Coordinates of C-alpha atoms in Angstrom, one line a residue:
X1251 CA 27.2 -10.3 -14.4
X1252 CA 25.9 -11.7 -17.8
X1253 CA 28.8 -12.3 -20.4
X1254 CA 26.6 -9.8 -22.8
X1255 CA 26.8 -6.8 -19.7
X1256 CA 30.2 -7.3 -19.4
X1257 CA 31.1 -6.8 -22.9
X1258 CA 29.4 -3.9 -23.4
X1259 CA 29.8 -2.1 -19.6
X1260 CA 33.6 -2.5 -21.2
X1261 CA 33.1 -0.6 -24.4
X1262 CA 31.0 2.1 -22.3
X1263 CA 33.4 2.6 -19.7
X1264 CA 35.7 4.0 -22.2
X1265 CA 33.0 6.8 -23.9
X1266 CA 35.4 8.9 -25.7
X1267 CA 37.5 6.2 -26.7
X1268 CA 34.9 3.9 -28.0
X1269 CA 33.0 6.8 -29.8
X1270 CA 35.9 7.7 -31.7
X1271 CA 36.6 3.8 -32.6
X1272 CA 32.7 3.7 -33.8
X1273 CA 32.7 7.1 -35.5
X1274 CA 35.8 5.4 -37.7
X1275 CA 34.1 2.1 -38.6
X1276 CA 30.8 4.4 -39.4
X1277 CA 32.6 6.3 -42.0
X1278 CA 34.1 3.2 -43.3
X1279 CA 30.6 1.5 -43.5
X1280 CA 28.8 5.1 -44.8
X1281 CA 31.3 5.3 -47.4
X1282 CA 30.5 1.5 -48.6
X1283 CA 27.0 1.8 -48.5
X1284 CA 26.7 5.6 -50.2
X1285 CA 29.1 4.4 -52.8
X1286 CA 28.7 1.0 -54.0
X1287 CA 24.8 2.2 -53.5
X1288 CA 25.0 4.2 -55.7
X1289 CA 27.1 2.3 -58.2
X1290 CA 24.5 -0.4 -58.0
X1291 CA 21.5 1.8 -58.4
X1292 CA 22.8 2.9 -61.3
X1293 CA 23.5 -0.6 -62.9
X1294 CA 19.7 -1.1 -61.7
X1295 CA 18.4 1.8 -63.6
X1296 CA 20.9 0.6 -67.1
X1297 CA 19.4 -2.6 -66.9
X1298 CA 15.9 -0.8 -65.8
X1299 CA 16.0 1.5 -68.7
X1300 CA 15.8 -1.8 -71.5
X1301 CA 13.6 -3.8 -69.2
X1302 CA 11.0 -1.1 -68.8
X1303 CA 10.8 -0.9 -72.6
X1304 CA 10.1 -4.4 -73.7
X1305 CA 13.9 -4.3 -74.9
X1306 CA 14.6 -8.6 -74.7
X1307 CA 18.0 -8.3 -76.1
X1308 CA 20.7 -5.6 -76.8
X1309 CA 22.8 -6.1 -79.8
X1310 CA 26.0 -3.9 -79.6
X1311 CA 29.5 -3.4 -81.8
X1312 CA 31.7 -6.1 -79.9
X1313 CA 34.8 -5.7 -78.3
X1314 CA 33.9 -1.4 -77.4
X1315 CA 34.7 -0.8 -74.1
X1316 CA 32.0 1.7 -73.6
X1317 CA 28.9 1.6 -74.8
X1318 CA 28.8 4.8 -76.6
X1319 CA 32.0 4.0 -78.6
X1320 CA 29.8 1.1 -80.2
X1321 CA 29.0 2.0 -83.8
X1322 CA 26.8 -0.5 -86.1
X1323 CA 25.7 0.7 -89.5
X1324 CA 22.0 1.0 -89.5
X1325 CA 21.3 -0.8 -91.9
X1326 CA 21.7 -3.9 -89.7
X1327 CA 18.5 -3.1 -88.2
X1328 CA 16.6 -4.8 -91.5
X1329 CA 19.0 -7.9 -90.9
X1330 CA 18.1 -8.3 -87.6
X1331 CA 14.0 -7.9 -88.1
X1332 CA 14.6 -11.1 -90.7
X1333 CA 15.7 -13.2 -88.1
X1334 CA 13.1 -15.9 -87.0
X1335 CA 11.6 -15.0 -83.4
X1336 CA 11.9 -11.3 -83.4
X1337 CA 9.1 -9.2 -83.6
X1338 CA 10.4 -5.9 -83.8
X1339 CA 13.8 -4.1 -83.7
X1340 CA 14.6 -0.7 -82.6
X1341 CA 17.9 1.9 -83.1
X1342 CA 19.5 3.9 -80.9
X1343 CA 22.0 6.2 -81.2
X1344 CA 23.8 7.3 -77.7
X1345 CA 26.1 10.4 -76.9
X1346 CA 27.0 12.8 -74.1
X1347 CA 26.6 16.8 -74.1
X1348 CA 27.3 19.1 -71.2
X1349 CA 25.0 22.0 -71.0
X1350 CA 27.1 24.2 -68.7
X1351 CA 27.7 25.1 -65.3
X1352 CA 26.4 21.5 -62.8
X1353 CA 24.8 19.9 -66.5
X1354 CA 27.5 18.2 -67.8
X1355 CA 27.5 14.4 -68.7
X1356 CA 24.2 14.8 -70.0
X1357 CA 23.1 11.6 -71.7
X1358 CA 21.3 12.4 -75.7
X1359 CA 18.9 9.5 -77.0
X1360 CA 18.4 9.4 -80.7
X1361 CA 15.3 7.3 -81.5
X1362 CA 13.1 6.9 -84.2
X1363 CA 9.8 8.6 -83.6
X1364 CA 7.7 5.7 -84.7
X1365 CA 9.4 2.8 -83.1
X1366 CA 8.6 1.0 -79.8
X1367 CA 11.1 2.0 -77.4
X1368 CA 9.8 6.1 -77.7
X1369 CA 6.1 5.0 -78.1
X1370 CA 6.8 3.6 -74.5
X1371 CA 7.7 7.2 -73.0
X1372 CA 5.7 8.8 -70.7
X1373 CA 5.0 12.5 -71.6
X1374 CA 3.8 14.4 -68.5
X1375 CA 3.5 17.7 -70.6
X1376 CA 3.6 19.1 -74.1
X1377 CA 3.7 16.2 -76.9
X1378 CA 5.5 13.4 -78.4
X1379 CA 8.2 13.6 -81.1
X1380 CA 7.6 14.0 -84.7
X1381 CA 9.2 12.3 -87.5
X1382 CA 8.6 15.4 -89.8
X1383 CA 12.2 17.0 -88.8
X1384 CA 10.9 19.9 -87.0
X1385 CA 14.0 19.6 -84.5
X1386 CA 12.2 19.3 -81.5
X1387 CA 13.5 17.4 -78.3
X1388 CA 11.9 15.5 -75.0
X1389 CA 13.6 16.3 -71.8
X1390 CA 13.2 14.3 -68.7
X1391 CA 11.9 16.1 -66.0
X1392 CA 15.0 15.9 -63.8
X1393 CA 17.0 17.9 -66.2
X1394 CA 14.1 20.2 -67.2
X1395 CA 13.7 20.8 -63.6
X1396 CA 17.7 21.6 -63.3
X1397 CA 17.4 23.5 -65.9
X1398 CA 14.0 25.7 -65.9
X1399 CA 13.2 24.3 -68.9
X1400 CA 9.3 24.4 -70.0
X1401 CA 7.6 23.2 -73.3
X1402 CA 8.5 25.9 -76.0
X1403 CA 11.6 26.8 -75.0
X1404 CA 14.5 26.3 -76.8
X1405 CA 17.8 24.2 -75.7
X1406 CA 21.2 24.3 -76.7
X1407 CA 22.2 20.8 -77.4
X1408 CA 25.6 21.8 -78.4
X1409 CA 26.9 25.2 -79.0
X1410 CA 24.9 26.5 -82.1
X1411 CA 22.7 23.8 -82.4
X1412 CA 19.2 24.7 -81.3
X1413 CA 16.3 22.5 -80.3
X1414 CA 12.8 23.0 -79.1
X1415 CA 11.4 21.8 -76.1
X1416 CA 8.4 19.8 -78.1
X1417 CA 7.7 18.0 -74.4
X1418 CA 8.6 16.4 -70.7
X1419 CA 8.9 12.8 -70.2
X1420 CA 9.2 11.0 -66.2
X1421 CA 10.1 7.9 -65.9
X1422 CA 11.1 5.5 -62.9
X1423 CA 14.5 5.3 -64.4
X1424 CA 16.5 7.8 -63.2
X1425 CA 18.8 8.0 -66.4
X1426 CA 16.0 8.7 -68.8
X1427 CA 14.6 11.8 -66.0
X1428 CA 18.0 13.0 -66.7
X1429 CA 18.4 13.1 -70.7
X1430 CA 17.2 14.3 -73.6
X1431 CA 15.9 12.3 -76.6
X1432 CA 15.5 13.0 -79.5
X1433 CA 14.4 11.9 -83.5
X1434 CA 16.9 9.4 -84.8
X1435 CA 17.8 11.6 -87.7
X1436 CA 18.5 14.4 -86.0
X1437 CA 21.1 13.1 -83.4
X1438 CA 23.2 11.5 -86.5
X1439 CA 23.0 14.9 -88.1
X1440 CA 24.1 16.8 -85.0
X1441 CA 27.1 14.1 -84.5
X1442 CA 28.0 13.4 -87.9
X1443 CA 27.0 9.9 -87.7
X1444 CA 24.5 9.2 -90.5
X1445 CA 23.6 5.9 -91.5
X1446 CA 25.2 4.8 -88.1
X1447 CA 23.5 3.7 -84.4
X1448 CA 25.3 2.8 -80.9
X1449 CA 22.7 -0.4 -80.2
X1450 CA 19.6 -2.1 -81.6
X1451 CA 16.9 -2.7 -79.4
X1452 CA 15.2 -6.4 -79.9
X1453 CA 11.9 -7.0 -78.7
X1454 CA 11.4 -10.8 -79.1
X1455 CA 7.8 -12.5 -80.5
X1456 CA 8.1 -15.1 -77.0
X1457 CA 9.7 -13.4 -74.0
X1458 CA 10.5 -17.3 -72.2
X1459 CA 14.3 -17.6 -70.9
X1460 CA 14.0 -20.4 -73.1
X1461 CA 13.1 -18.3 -76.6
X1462 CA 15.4 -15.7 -75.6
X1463 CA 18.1 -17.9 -75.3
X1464 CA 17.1 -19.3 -79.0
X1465 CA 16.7 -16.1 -80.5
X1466 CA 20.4 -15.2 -79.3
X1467 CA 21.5 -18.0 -80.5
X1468 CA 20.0 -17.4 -83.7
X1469 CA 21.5 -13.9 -83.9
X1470 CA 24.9 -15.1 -83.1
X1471 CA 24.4 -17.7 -85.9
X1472 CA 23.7 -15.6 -88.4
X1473 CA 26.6 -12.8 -87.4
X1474 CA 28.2 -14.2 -90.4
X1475 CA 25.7 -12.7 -92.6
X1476 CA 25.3 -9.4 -90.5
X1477 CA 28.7 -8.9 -90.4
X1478 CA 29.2 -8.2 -94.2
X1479 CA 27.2 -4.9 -93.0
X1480 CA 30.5 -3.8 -91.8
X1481 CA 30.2 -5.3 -87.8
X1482 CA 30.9 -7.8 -85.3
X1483 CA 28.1 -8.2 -83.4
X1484 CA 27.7 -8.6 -79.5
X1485 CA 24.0 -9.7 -78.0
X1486 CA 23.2 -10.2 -74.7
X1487 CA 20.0 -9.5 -73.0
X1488 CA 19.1 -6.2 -70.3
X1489 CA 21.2 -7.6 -66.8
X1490 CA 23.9 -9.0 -68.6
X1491 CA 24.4 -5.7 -70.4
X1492 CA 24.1 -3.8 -67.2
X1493 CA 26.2 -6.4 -65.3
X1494 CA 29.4 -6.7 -67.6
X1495 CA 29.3 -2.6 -69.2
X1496 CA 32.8 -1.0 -68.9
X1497 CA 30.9 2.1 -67.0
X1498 CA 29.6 -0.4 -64.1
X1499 CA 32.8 -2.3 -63.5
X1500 CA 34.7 0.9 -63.2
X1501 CA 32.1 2.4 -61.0
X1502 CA 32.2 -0.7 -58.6
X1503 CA 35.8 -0.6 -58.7
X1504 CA 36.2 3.4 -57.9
X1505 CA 33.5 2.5 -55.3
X1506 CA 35.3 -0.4 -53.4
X1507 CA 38.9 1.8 -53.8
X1508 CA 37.8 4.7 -52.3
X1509 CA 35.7 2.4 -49.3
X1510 CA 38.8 0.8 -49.2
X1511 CA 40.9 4.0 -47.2
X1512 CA 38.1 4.3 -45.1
X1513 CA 38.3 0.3 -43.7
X1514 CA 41.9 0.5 -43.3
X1515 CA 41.6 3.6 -41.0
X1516 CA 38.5 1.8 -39.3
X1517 CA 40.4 -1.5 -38.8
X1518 CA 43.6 0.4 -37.7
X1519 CA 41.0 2.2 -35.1
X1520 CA 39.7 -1.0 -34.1
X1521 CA 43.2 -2.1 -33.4
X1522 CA 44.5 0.6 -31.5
X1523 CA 41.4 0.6 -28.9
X1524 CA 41.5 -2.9 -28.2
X1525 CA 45.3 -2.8 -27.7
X1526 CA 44.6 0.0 -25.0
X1527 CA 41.9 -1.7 -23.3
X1528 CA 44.1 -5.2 -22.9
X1529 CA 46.9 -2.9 -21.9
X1530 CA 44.5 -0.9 -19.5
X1531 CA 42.5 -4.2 -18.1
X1532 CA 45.6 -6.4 -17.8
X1533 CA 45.1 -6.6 -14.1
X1534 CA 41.4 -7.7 -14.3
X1535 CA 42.0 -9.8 -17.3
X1536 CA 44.9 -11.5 -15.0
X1537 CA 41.9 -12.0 -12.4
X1538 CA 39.7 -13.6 -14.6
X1539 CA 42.4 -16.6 -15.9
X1540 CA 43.4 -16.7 -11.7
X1541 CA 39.4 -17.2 -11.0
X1542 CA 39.0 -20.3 -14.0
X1543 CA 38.8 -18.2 -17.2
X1544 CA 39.6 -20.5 -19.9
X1545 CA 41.8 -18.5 -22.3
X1546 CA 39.5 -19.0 -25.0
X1547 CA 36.7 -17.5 -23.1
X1548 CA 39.1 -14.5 -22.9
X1549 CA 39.6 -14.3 -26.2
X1550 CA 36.1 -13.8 -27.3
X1551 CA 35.7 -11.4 -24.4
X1552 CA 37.9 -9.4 -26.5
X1553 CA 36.6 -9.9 -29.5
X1554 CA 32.8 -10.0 -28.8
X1555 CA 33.8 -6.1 -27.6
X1556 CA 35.2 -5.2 -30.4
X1557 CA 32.6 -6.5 -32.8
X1558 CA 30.4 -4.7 -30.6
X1559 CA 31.8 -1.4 -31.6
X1560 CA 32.0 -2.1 -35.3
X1561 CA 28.2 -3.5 -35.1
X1562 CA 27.5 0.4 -33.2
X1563 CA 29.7 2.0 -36.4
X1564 CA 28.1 -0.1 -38.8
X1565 CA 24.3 0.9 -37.6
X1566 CA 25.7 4.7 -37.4
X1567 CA 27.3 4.1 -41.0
X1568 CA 24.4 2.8 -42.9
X1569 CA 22.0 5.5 -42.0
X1570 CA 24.7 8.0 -42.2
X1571 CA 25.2 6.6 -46.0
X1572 CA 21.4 6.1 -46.8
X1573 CA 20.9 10.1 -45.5
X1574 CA 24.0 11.2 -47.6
X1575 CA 22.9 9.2 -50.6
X1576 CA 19.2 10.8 -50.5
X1577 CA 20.4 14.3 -50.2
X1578 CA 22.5 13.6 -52.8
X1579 CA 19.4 12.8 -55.3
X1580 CA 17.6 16.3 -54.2
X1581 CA 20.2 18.0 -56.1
X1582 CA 20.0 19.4 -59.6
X1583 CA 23.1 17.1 -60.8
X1584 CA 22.5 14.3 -58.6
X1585 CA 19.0 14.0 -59.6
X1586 CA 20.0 13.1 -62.7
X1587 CA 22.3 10.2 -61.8
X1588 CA 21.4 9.2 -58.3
X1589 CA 18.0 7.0 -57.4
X1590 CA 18.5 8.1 -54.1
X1591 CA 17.9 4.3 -53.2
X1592 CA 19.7 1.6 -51.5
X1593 CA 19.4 -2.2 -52.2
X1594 CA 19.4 -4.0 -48.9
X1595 CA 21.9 -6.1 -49.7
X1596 CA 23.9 -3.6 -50.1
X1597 CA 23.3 -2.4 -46.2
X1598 CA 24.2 -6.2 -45.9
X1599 CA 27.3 -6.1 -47.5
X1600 CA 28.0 -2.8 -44.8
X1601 CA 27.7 -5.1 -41.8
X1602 CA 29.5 -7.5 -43.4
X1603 CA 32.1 -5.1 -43.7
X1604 CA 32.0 -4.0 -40.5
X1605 CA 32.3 -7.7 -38.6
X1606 CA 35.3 -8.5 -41.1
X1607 CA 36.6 -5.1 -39.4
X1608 CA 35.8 -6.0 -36.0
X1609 CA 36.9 -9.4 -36.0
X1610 CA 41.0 -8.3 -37.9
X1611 CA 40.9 -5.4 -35.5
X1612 CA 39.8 -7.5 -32.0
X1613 CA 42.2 -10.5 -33.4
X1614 CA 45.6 -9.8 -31.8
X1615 CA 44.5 -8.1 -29.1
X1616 CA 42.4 -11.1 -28.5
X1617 CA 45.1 -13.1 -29.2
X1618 CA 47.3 -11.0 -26.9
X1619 CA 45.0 -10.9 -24.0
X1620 CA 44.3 -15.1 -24.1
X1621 CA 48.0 -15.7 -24.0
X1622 CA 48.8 -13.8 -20.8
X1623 CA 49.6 -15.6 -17.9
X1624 CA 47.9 -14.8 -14.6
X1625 CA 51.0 -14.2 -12.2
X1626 CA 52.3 -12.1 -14.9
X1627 CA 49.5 -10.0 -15.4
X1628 CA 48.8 -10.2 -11.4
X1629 CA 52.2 -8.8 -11.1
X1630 CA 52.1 -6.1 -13.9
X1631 CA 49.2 -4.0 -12.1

């Protein structure tokens, strides 16, 4: 029999056994795949959302933690548009609302109707925004879809403060599908933030790493200058926003926490099987050192089964956590938050996972099983 046949007529002689030991390292794979997927699809769409715009650099209040707590005066913006290299700059104001019931988290975009970043929306029905304060909103068509919302009808940003649907806006970023944006003015009235913004938005004259890296340069030069404004400044372009933002970090951490029960019940399954199968097989594992087995052909007998099983689990696991990830995206607040896709090398870093599991939980066993001597184990069955 072929050393491949033998490893896996093992694993299958034990059904039950072995699907249990596969169902474990599939939840522990699903749950790393659904949940650093999605903590990496939304880092994709933050840094999407700048991209997609023609946004070249972000400039931000330094040393904020979150990026809504940053707060530059606006009056910055005419600082920044000075500076040699950029062509145009655009505020933003950020903030969160919840809408009731499933709608809460709901990011609010305050733009200026006239500058780039808005001009760059895609309306799919009713019309732009105004800059003739008629309070009117765009809604991304996630939301308006959670929410029945059609042009003309009027929204509740917060309690007392009513909007008009002016139109609804799609986008392949599934943050701005899930917000509503709105005139500049109108968010720093509703907030009590005039004269203030959360971020510019620089869109450079030459879009070369090179000039980029200039124009930074030149930014952070002349902070001394912007700073009399009232604000340290921090600049950085659209991945390393994305990459380094307090809201990603935690998400990867919660993500890789939570994954991490799972793989220690995985591993601890892993374990226990192969222990039973040495235990069960000591007579024919006896055999095979009496007949010439070297021990170290033993030992990845052992093991090869046991990565075997976390290679079945990790299979299971990654559909299991692209499936759970997708339905996750068809509902109304999961729409809003959720691409509902998953970077292959994040499916990558699953069968990683799943070998590192295989190989800690086949190791003593292994180990155990290379070590025995064959008129011991002869003797024992």
């Amino acid at each position: 029999m072929r050393f491949s046949r033998l490893i896996w007529a093992n694993i299958f002689n034990r059904p039950v056994r072995s699907l249990l030991t596969i169902s474990g390292v599939a939840v522990a794979v699903g749950a790393v795949v659904a949940l650093v997927g999605i903590a990496s699809g939304f880092e994709r769409s933050l840094r999407d959302v700048y991209e997609s715009r023609g946004v070249d650099l972000i400039v931000l209040q330094s040393g904020k933690l979150q990026q809504v707590s940053s707060v530059l005066p606006q009056s910055i913006g005419e600082e920044l548009a000075r500076v040699e290299g950029v062509d145009s700059v655009a505020a933003m104001l950020m903030d969160v609302v919840a809408l009731g019931g499933d709608n809460f988290g709901v990011p609010v975009l305050g733009l200026s109707p006239d500058e780039f970043i808005l001009q760059q929306f895609k309306v799919t029905s009713g019309k732009r925004l105004r800059s003739d304060g008629r309070r009117e909103v765009l809604v991304g068509h996630a939301l308006a879809e959670g929410l029945k919302l059609a042009v003309g009808d009027p929204i509740d940003v917060i309690d007392g403060e009513t909007f008009t649907v002016a139109g609804v806006c799609e986008s392949t970023n599934v943050n701005e599908n899930g917000a509503i944006i709105m005139a500049l003015a109108d968010l720093q009235e509703l907030m009590l933030r005039e004269g203030e913004v959360t971020l510019f938005g620089v869109h450079a004259g030459k879009t070369d790493p090179h000039s980029i890296q200039q124009l930074r340069e030149r930014i952070t030069a002349e902070d001394g200058a912007l700073a009399a404004a009232g604000s340290k400044l921090s600049v950085s372009d659209s991945q390393q926003f994305a990459a380094h933002s307090a809201e990603m970090r935690i998400a990867k951490s919660l993500a890789w926490l939570t994954s991490t029960v799972a793989l220690i019940v995985g591993a601890v399954g892993i374990l226990n099987t192969m222990l039973m199968a040495v235990f069960e097989r000591t007579g024919e594992l006896a055999m095979m050192r009496a007949v010439g087995w070297r021990r170290s052909r033993v030992m990845s007998l052992v093991l090869a089964e046991a990565v075997g099983m976390a290679a079945a689990g990790a299979v299971v696991g990654s559909l299991g956590g692209v499936l759970i990830t997708r339905l996750l995206a068809l509902t109304p607040a999961g729409a809003r938050i959720i691409s509902g896709q998953i970077a292959p090398e994040v499916i990558l870093q699953g069968f990683a996972v799943a070998f590192v599991l295989g190989v800690i939980g086949g190791a003593y066993p292994a180990y155990r099983a290379a070590r025995m001597e064959p008129i011991d184990g002869l003797r024992h069955d």
